[in-house]
Amino acid sequence: MVEKLRLMAVHAHPDDESSKGAATMARYVSEGHEVMVVTCTGGEAGSILNPAMNRPDVLENMAEIRRGEMARAAEILGIQHRWLGYVDSGLPEGDPLPPLPEGCFALVPIEESAGKLVEVIREFRPHVIVTYDENGGYPHPDHIRTHEVSVAAFDAAGDPERYPEAGEPWQPLKMYYSHGFSRARMMTFHNALLEIGQESPYTEWIAKWDPNTPDVLDRVTTRVECGEYFEQRDEALKAHATQIDPESRWFFIPLEMQRRLWSTEEYELARSLVDSTVPEDDLFAGLREKVSA
């Protein structure tokens, strides 16, 4: 009998859960485990990145539409979902950068937002939490704040003296940072496409890549086999229709090629309160034989 375990993924905006670790989550759901995504903001400040959705009626109802997109993605992946309830900070642009909007997620004191996440952790009682690294995956203020809040909540959730009003203490046992599109992965698909005489969508990215920038793959400790669930991942991503153009480079690489050349999703073990030897192939490594549901 497979022991039921619980995984929580903490993300900044709706659609992040479908572009970062979605196939892993679908795999664990299919194996009978419980998975919850916590989305910190409503994604209200996100640009419309799909030309077919760039319409006045969509712009006027962006918050409501993005909530509906998130609900569809959660249904496709089979996950539970919670909103943390904060307002999208937007991605500031310019030199100098403009100030962040008052009341946005990135400006809320960490003690406050971590308390709200602690409440959800104590309710769901995850054994494993997945979030972003200290760079946020990329330097969006909401992604960086999501990292900070997730780490603070991981440390506080098991402490009965912290947030006593937030429920009975629960200590998650492992924390991972998700790592997405590494240079090594990009080069693998780029070269494979050129070898069969096809155009690569990554040519421009590779040309601009700073060779002195470390590849996030160097930080990876855990590679989860999940190629069987790539269709679910893509369908969940397409559910975020305001953000994802179905004709974009996200879907350029045939699934058969993806499964053959790179059928895993990658993570970095950042915290562990159980014995676990890296490299791993399972976010629940070290837990399956020791944890009761």
PDB file of C-alpha atoms in Angstrom, residues 27-277:
ATOM      1  CA  ARG A  27       2.730  12.553 -11.340  1.00  0.00           C
ATOM      2  CA  TYR A  28       2.363  12.689  -7.571  1.00  0.00           C
ATOM      3  CA  VAL A  29      -1.399  13.194  -7.814  1.00  0.00           C
ATOM      4  CA  SER A  30      -1.613  10.140 -10.093  1.00  0.00           C
ATOM      5  CA  GLU A  31       0.317   8.142  -7.472  1.00  0.00           C
ATOM      6  CA  GLY A  32      -2.305   8.970  -4.853  1.00  0.00           C
ATOM      7  CA  HIS A  33      -0.566  11.781  -3.001  1.00  0.00           C
ATOM      8  CA  GLU A  34      -2.092  15.145  -2.138  1.00  0.00           C
ATOM      9  CA  VAL A  35      -0.769  18.281  -3.821  1.00  0.00           C
ATOM     10  CA  MET A  36      -1.696  21.881  -3.075  1.00  0.00           C
ATOM     11  CA  VAL A  37      -0.625  25.033  -4.891  1.00  0.00           C
ATOM     12  CA  VAL A  38      -0.657  28.302  -2.966  1.00  0.00           C
ATOM     13  CA  THR A  39      -0.707  31.359  -5.232  1.00  0.00           C
ATOM     14  CA  CYS A  40       0.447  34.494  -3.427  1.00  0.00           C
ATOM     15  CA  THR A  41      -1.084  37.110  -5.759  1.00  0.00           C
ATOM     16  CA  GLY A  42      -3.940  37.357  -8.215  1.00  0.00           C
ATOM     17  CA  GLY A  43      -1.687  38.200 -11.160  1.00  0.00           C
ATOM     18  CA  GLU A  44      -3.654  41.391 -11.772  1.00  0.00           C
ATOM     19  CA  ALA A  45      -0.656  43.259 -13.171  1.00  0.00           C
ATOM     20  CA  GLY A  46       0.300  40.617 -15.721  1.00  0.00           C
ATOM     21  CA  SER A  47       0.419  41.673 -19.347  1.00  0.00           C
ATOM     22  CA  ILE A  48      -1.724  39.890 -21.910  1.00  0.00           C
ATOM     23  CA  LEU A  49       0.811  37.743 -23.758  1.00  0.00           C
ATOM     24  CA  ASN A  50      -1.603  35.937 -26.076  1.00  0.00           C
ATOM     25  CA  PRO A  51      -2.699  38.171 -28.988  1.00  0.00           C
ATOM     26  CA  ALA A  52      -6.029  36.340 -29.235  1.00  0.00           C
ATOM     27  CA  MET A  53      -6.899  37.479 -25.701  1.00  0.00           C
ATOM     28  CA  ASN A  54      -5.811  41.104 -26.105  1.00  0.00           C
ATOM     29  CA  ARG A  55      -9.339  42.509 -26.064  1.00  0.00           C
ATOM     30  CA  PRO A  56     -11.008  45.301 -24.069  1.00  0.00           C
ATOM     31  CA  ASP A  57     -13.364  42.890 -22.288  1.00  0.00           C
ATOM     32  CA  VAL A  58     -10.395  40.848 -21.078  1.00  0.00           C
ATOM     33  CA  LEU A  59      -8.450  43.897 -19.902  1.00  0.00           C
ATOM     34  CA  GLU A  60     -11.469  45.139 -17.973  1.00  0.00           C
ATOM     35  CA  ASN A  61     -11.897  41.831 -16.137  1.00  0.00           C
ATOM     36  CA  MET A  62      -8.310  40.643 -15.803  1.00  0.00           C
ATOM     37  CA  ALA A  63      -8.482  39.656 -12.128  1.00  0.00           C
ATOM     38  CA  GLU A  64     -11.644  37.592 -12.558  1.00  0.00           C
ATOM     39  CA  ILE A  65     -10.401  35.966 -15.759  1.00  0.00           C
ATOM     40  CA  ARG A  66      -7.097  34.953 -14.199  1.00  0.00           C
ATOM     41  CA  ARG A  67      -8.938  33.353 -11.277  1.00  0.00           C
ATOM     42  CA  GLY A  68     -10.953  31.308 -13.764  1.00  0.00           C
ATOM     43  CA  GLU A  69      -7.796  30.296 -15.626  1.00  0.00           C
ATOM     44  CA  MET A  70      -6.211  29.146 -12.373  1.00  0.00           C
ATOM     45  CA  ALA A  71      -9.269  27.058 -11.508  1.00  0.00           C
ATOM     46  CA  ARG A  72      -9.093  25.302 -14.893  1.00  0.00           C
ATOM     47  CA  ALA A  73      -5.377  24.613 -14.537  1.00  0.00           C
ATOM     48  CA  ALA A  74      -5.889  23.178 -11.043  1.00  0.00           C
ATOM     49  CA  GLU A  75      -8.615  20.877 -12.358  1.00  0.00           C
ATOM     50  CA  ILE A  76      -6.369  19.661 -15.188  1.00  0.00           C
ATOM     51  CA  LEU A  77      -3.513  18.896 -12.788  1.00  0.00           C
ATOM     52  CA  GLY A  78      -5.774  17.388 -10.125  1.00  0.00           C
ATOM     53  CA  ILE A  79      -4.386  19.656  -7.413  1.00  0.00           C
ATOM     54  CA  GLN A  80      -5.893  21.570  -4.537  1.00  0.00           C
ATOM     55  CA  HIS A  81      -5.503  25.337  -4.630  1.00  0.00           C
ATOM     56  CA  ARG A  82      -5.447  28.308  -2.255  1.00  0.00           C
ATOM     57  CA  TRP A  83      -5.060  32.039  -2.864  1.00  0.00           C
ATOM     58  CA  LEU A  84      -2.915  33.873  -0.323  1.00  0.00           C
ATOM     59  CA  GLY A  85      -4.818  37.011  -1.300  1.00  0.00           C
ATOM     60  CA  TYR A  86      -2.189  39.628  -2.127  1.00  0.00           C
ATOM     61  CA  VAL A  87      -2.030  42.105  -5.011  1.00  0.00           C
ATOM     62  CA  ASP A  88       0.430  41.589  -7.886  1.00  0.00           C
ATOM     63  CA  SER A  89       3.393  43.963  -7.582  1.00  0.00           C
ATOM     64  CA  GLY A  90       4.028  44.130 -11.327  1.00  0.00           C
ATOM     65  CA  LEU A  91       7.458  44.028 -12.930  1.00  0.00           C
ATOM     66  CA  PRO A  92       9.011  47.509 -12.678  1.00  0.00           C
ATOM     67  CA  GLU A  93      10.825  48.742 -15.779  1.00  0.00           C
ATOM     68  CA  GLY A  94      12.969  51.776 -16.456  1.00  0.00           C
ATOM     69  CA  ASP A  95      16.147  53.424 -15.235  1.00  0.00           C
ATOM     70  CA  PRO A  96      15.788  54.279 -12.469  1.00  0.00           C
ATOM     71  CA  LEU A  97      13.127  51.733 -11.595  1.00  0.00           C
ATOM     72  CA  PRO A  98       9.807  53.242 -10.518  1.00  0.00           C
ATOM     73  CA  PRO A  99       8.536  52.552  -6.995  1.00  0.00           C
ATOM     74  CA  LEU A 100       6.317  49.544  -6.438  1.00  0.00           C
ATOM     75  CA  PRO A 101       2.595  50.251  -6.064  1.00  0.00           C
ATOM     76  CA  GLU A 102       1.367  50.844  -2.537  1.00  0.00           C
ATOM     77  CA  GLY A 103      -0.139  47.769  -0.895  1.00  0.00           C
ATOM     78  CA  CYS A 104       1.369  45.255  -3.327  1.00  0.00           C
ATOM     79  CA  PHE A 105       2.651  41.853  -2.211  1.00  0.00           C
ATOM     80  CA  ALA A 106       6.344  42.754  -2.341  1.00  0.00           C
ATOM     81  CA  LEU A 107       5.789  45.624   0.126  1.00  0.00           C
ATOM     82  CA  VAL A 108       3.706  43.703   2.672  1.00  0.00           C
ATOM     83  CA  PRO A 109       5.828  42.971   5.780  1.00  0.00           C
ATOM     84  CA  ILE A 110       7.131  39.404   5.659  1.00  0.00           C
ATOM     85  CA  GLU A 111       5.871  38.760   9.182  1.00  0.00           C
ATOM     86  CA  GLU A 112       2.319  39.368   7.970  1.00  0.00           C
ATOM     87  CA  SER A 113       2.388  37.383   4.728  1.00  0.00           C
ATOM     88  CA  ALA A 114       4.363  34.534   6.298  1.00  0.00           C
ATOM     89  CA  GLY A 115       1.661  34.292   8.958  1.00  0.00           C
ATOM     90  CA  LYS A 116      -0.998  33.776   6.303  1.00  0.00           C
ATOM     91  CA  LEU A 117       1.093  31.060   4.664  1.00  0.00           C
ATOM     92  CA  VAL A 118       1.718  29.414   8.049  1.00  0.00           C
ATOM     93  CA  GLU A 119      -2.048  29.147   8.485  1.00  0.00           C
ATOM     94  CA  VAL A 120      -2.384  27.306   5.169  1.00  0.00           C
ATOM     95  CA  ILE A 121       0.588  25.053   5.995  1.00  0.00           C
ATOM     96  CA  ARG A 122      -0.934  24.097   9.333  1.00  0.00           C
ATOM     97  CA  GLU A 123      -4.244  23.342   7.646  1.00  0.00           C
ATOM     98  CA  PHE A 124      -2.833  21.232   4.779  1.00  0.00           C
ATOM     99  CA  ARG A 125       0.146  19.776   6.726  1.00  0.00           C
ATOM    100  CA  PRO A 126       2.577  19.257   3.829  1.00  0.00           C
ATOM    101  CA  HIS A 127       5.591  17.021   4.223  1.00  0.00           C
ATOM    102  CA  VAL A 128       7.390  18.869   1.405  1.00  0.00           C
ATOM    103  CA  ILE A 129       7.286  22.504   0.260  1.00  0.00           C
ATOM    104  CA  VAL A 130       8.508  23.673  -3.152  1.00  0.00           C
ATOM    105  CA  THR A 131       9.187  27.329  -3.904  1.00  0.00           C
ATOM    106  CA  TYR A 132      11.718  29.582  -5.700  1.00  0.00           C
ATOM    107  CA  ASP A 133      15.356  30.203  -4.843  1.00  0.00           C
ATOM    108  CA  GLU A 134      16.668  33.491  -3.452  1.00  0.00           C
ATOM    109  CA  ASN A 135      16.719  34.972  -6.964  1.00  0.00           C
ATOM    110  CA  GLY A 136      13.056  34.132  -7.504  1.00  0.00           C
ATOM    111  CA  GLY A 137      13.920  32.117 -10.597  1.00  0.00           C
ATOM    112  CA  TYR A 138      14.077  35.535 -12.235  1.00  0.00           C
ATOM    113  CA  PRO A 139      14.168  38.908 -10.476  1.00  0.00           C
ATOM    114  CA  HIS A 140      10.467  39.701 -10.319  1.00  0.00           C
ATOM    115  CA  PRO A 141       9.714  41.312  -6.927  1.00  0.00           C
ATOM    116  CA  ASP A 142       6.828  38.910  -6.298  1.00  0.00           C
ATOM    117  CA  HIS A 143       9.015  35.873  -6.997  1.00  0.00           C
ATOM    118  CA  ILE A 144      11.716  37.085  -4.636  1.00  0.00           C
ATOM    119  CA  ARG A 145       9.118  37.843  -1.968  1.00  0.00           C
ATOM    120  CA  THR A 146       7.573  34.394  -2.476  1.00  0.00           C
ATOM    121  CA  HIS A 147      10.956  32.862  -1.655  1.00  0.00           C
ATOM    122  CA  GLU A 148      11.322  35.003   1.451  1.00  0.00           C
ATOM    123  CA  VAL A 149       7.802  34.285   2.693  1.00  0.00           C
ATOM    124  CA  SER A 150       8.085  30.544   2.009  1.00  0.00           C
ATOM    125  CA  VAL A 151      11.350  30.220   3.936  1.00  0.00           C
ATOM    126  CA  ALA A 152       9.977  32.249   6.862  1.00  0.00           C
ATOM    127  CA  ALA A 153       6.800  30.148   6.965  1.00  0.00           C
ATOM    128  CA  PHE A 154       8.752  26.866   6.765  1.00  0.00           C
ATOM    129  CA  ASP A 155      10.712  27.931   9.847  1.00  0.00           C
ATOM    130  CA  ALA A 156       7.688  29.217  11.763  1.00  0.00           C
ATOM    131  CA  ALA A 157       5.001  26.629  11.019  1.00  0.00           C
ATOM    132  CA  GLY A 158       6.287  24.073  13.528  1.00  0.00           C
ATOM    133  CA  ASP A 159       6.920  26.559  16.329  1.00  0.00           C
ATOM    134  CA  PRO A 160       4.007  26.729  18.818  1.00  0.00           C
ATOM    135  CA  GLU A 161       5.136  30.180  19.947  1.00  0.00           C
ATOM    136  CA  ARG A 162       4.846  31.638  16.427  1.00  0.00           C
ATOM    137  CA  TYR A 163       1.415  32.579  15.106  1.00  0.00           C
ATOM    138  CA  PRO A 164      -0.548  30.696  17.817  1.00  0.00           C
ATOM    139  CA  GLU A 165      -3.796  31.915  16.234  1.00  0.00           C
ATOM    140  CA  ALA A 166      -2.921  30.156  12.933  1.00  0.00           C
ATOM    141  CA  GLY A 167      -3.695  26.606  14.067  1.00  0.00           C
ATOM    142  CA  GLU A 168      -1.861  23.642  15.529  1.00  0.00           C
ATOM    143  CA  PRO A 169       1.863  23.624  14.688  1.00  0.00           C
ATOM    144  CA  TRP A 170       3.045  21.508  11.777  1.00  0.00           C
ATOM    145  CA  GLN A 171       6.655  21.163  10.649  1.00  0.00           C
ATOM    146  CA  PRO A 172       7.281  20.403   6.952  1.00  0.00           C
ATOM    147  CA  LEU A 173      10.259  18.080   6.591  1.00  0.00           C
ATOM    148  CA  LYS A 174      11.823  19.185   3.295  1.00  0.00           C
ATOM    149  CA  MET A 175      11.993  22.333   1.199  1.00  0.00           C
ATOM    150  CA  TYR A 176      13.007  22.477  -2.446  1.00  0.00           C
ATOM    151  CA  TYR A 177      13.688  25.265  -4.907  1.00  0.00           C
ATOM    152  CA  SER A 178      12.361  24.579  -8.385  1.00  0.00           C
ATOM    153  CA  HIS A 179      14.788  25.221 -11.237  1.00  0.00           C
ATOM    154  CA  GLY A 180      13.401  25.642 -14.694  1.00  0.00           C
ATOM    155  CA  PHE A 181      14.952  26.252 -18.047  1.00  0.00           C
ATOM    156  CA  SER A 182      18.692  25.780 -17.674  1.00  0.00           C
ATOM    157  CA  ARG A 183      21.222  26.564 -20.373  1.00  0.00           C
ATOM    158  CA  ALA A 184      22.122  22.869 -20.604  1.00  0.00           C
ATOM    159  CA  ARG A 185      18.487  21.982 -21.282  1.00  0.00           C
ATOM    160  CA  MET A 186      18.142  24.756 -23.818  1.00  0.00           C
ATOM    161  CA  MET A 187      21.299  23.650 -25.648  1.00  0.00           C
ATOM    162  CA  THR A 188      20.132  20.029 -25.696  1.00  0.00           C
ATOM    163  CA  PHE A 189      16.961  20.926 -27.600  1.00  0.00           C
ATOM    164  CA  HIS A 190      18.663  23.594 -29.717  1.00  0.00           C
ATOM    165  CA  ASN A 191      21.265  21.148 -31.012  1.00  0.00           C
ATOM    166  CA  ALA A 192      18.716  18.366 -31.538  1.00  0.00           C
ATOM    167  CA  LEU A 193      16.562  20.629 -33.710  1.00  0.00           C
ATOM    168  CA  LEU A 194      19.511  21.827 -35.788  1.00  0.00           C
ATOM    169  CA  GLU A 195      20.626  18.233 -36.332  1.00  0.00           C
ATOM    170  CA  ILE A 196      17.323  17.388 -38.031  1.00  0.00           C
ATOM    171  CA  GLY A 197      17.338  20.599 -40.071  1.00  0.00           C
ATOM    172  CA  GLN A 198      14.710  22.475 -38.072  1.00  0.00           C
ATOM    173  CA  GLU A 199      14.815  26.030 -36.826  1.00  0.00           C
ATOM    174  CA  SER A 200      15.529  26.458 -33.123  1.00  0.00           C
ATOM    175  CA  PRO A 201      13.450  28.921 -31.070  1.00  0.00           C
ATOM    176  CA  TYR A 202      16.413  29.360 -28.727  1.00  0.00           C
ATOM    177  CA  THR A 203      18.951  30.863 -31.131  1.00  0.00           C
ATOM    178  CA  GLU A 204      18.429  34.419 -29.891  1.00  0.00           C
ATOM    179  CA  TRP A 205      18.507  33.419 -26.223  1.00  0.00           C
ATOM    180  CA  ILE A 206      21.747  31.486 -26.667  1.00  0.00           C
ATOM    181  CA  ALA A 207      23.371  34.387 -28.510  1.00  0.00           C
ATOM    182  CA  LYS A 208      22.564  36.720 -25.606  1.00  0.00           C
ATOM    183  CA  TRP A 209      23.532  34.272 -22.844  1.00  0.00           C
ATOM    184  CA  ASP A 210      26.392  35.585 -20.702  1.00  0.00           C
ATOM    185  CA  PRO A 211      28.965  32.755 -20.609  1.00  0.00           C
ATOM    186  CA  ASN A 212      29.967  33.881 -17.099  1.00  0.00           C
ATOM    187  CA  THR A 213      26.466  33.232 -15.760  1.00  0.00           C
ATOM    188  CA  PRO A 214      26.344  29.932 -13.845  1.00  0.00           C
ATOM    189  CA  ASP A 215      23.810  27.400 -15.086  1.00  0.00           C
ATOM    190  CA  VAL A 216      21.098  26.671 -12.502  1.00  0.00           C
ATOM    191  CA  LEU A 217      21.624  22.998 -13.324  1.00  0.00           C
ATOM    192  CA  ASP A 218      24.782  23.224 -11.215  1.00  0.00           C
ATOM    193  CA  ARG A 219      22.539  23.682  -8.173  1.00  0.00           C
ATOM    194  CA  VAL A 220      20.194  20.811  -8.937  1.00  0.00           C
ATOM    195  CA  THR A 221      20.105  17.912  -6.480  1.00  0.00           C
ATOM    196  CA  THR A 222      16.890  16.214  -7.545  1.00  0.00           C
ATOM    197  CA  ARG A 223      15.547  15.234 -10.961  1.00  0.00           C
ATOM    198  CA  VAL A 224      12.002  13.893 -11.021  1.00  0.00           C
ATOM    199  CA  GLU A 225      11.021  11.645 -13.918  1.00  0.00           C
ATOM    200  CA  CYS A 226       7.684  12.960 -15.215  1.00  0.00           C
ATOM    201  CA  GLY A 227       7.673  12.760 -19.036  1.00  0.00           C
ATOM    202  CA  GLU A 228       4.441  10.764 -18.935  1.00  0.00           C
ATOM    203  CA  TYR A 229       2.684  13.890 -17.646  1.00  0.00           C
ATOM    204  CA  PHE A 230       3.926  16.455 -20.157  1.00  0.00           C
ATOM    205  CA  GLU A 231       0.538  16.593 -21.900  1.00  0.00           C
ATOM    206  CA  GLN A 232      -1.150  17.512 -18.618  1.00  0.00           C
ATOM    207  CA  ARG A 233       1.509  20.144 -17.996  1.00  0.00           C
ATOM    208  CA  ASP A 234       0.924  21.701 -21.415  1.00  0.00           C
ATOM    209  CA  GLU A 235      -2.863  21.644 -21.094  1.00  0.00           C
ATOM    210  CA  ALA A 236      -2.621  23.326 -17.690  1.00  0.00           C
ATOM    211  CA  LEU A 237      -0.340  25.962 -19.167  1.00  0.00           C
ATOM    212  CA  LYS A 238      -2.730  26.595 -22.047  1.00  0.00           C
ATOM    213  CA  ALA A 239      -5.534  27.087 -19.523  1.00  0.00           C
ATOM    214  CA  HIS A 240      -3.818  30.377 -18.665  1.00  0.00           C
ATOM    215  CA  ALA A 241      -4.935  31.796 -21.992  1.00  0.00           C
ATOM    216  CA  THR A 242      -4.160  35.428 -21.186  1.00  0.00           C
ATOM    217  CA  GLN A 243      -0.531  34.539 -20.488  1.00  0.00           C
ATOM    218  CA  ILE A 244       0.256  31.737 -22.920  1.00  0.00           C
ATOM    219  CA  ASP A 245       0.072  31.872 -26.693  1.00  0.00           C
ATOM    220  CA  PRO A 246      -0.515  28.284 -27.877  1.00  0.00           C
ATOM    221  CA  GLU A 247       1.661  29.080 -30.907  1.00  0.00           C
ATOM    222  CA  SER A 248       4.588  30.238 -28.764  1.00  0.00           C
ATOM    223  CA  ARG A 249       7.986  28.649 -28.210  1.00  0.00           C
ATOM    224  CA  TRP A 250       6.655  26.945 -25.063  1.00  0.00           C
ATOM    225  CA  PHE A 251       5.146  24.288 -27.337  1.00  0.00           C
ATOM    226  CA  PHE A 252       7.702  24.213 -30.146  1.00  0.00           C
ATOM    227  CA  ILE A 253       9.563  21.081 -29.031  1.00  0.00           C
ATOM    228  CA  PRO A 254       7.661  17.854 -29.860  1.00  0.00           C
ATOM    229  CA  LEU A 255       6.686  15.891 -26.766  1.00  0.00           C
ATOM    230  CA  GLU A 256       8.380  12.780 -28.141  1.00  0.00           C
ATOM    231  CA  MET A 257      11.670  14.703 -28.355  1.00  0.00           C
ATOM    232  CA  GLN A 258      11.201  16.111 -24.868  1.00  0.00           C
ATOM    233  CA  ARG A 259      10.601  12.662 -23.402  1.00  0.00           C
ATOM    234  CA  ARG A 260      13.593  11.216 -25.236  1.00  0.00           C
ATOM    235  CA  LEU A 261      16.082  13.971 -24.423  1.00  0.00           C
ATOM    236  CA  TRP A 262      14.920  15.539 -21.149  1.00  0.00           C
ATOM    237  CA  SER A 263      12.054  13.821 -19.346  1.00  0.00           C
ATOM    238  CA  THR A 264      12.651  15.263 -15.864  1.00  0.00           C
ATOM    239  CA  GLU A 265      11.931  18.392 -13.866  1.00  0.00           C
ATOM    240  CA  GLU A 266      14.694  19.748 -11.677  1.00  0.00           C
ATOM    241  CA  TYR A 267      14.894  20.865  -8.044  1.00  0.00           C
ATOM    242  CA  GLU A 268      17.400  21.884  -5.395  1.00  0.00           C
ATOM    243  CA  LEU A 269      17.094  20.431  -1.898  1.00  0.00           C
ATOM    244  CA  ALA A 270      17.364  23.530   0.287  1.00  0.00           C
ATOM    245  CA  ARG A 271      16.234  22.222   3.699  1.00  0.00           C
ATOM    246  CA  SER A 272      15.822  18.696   5.041  1.00  0.00           C
ATOM    247  CA  LEU A 273      14.927  17.449   8.508  1.00  0.00           C
ATOM    248  CA  VAL A 274      15.251  13.809   7.425  1.00  0.00           C
ATOM    249  CA  ASP A 275      18.156  11.777   6.135  1.00  0.00           C
ATOM    250  CA  SER A 276      18.286  12.119   2.381  1.00  0.00           C
ATOM    251  CA  THR A 277      21.172  11.351   0.066  1.00  0.00           C
TER     252      THR A 277
END
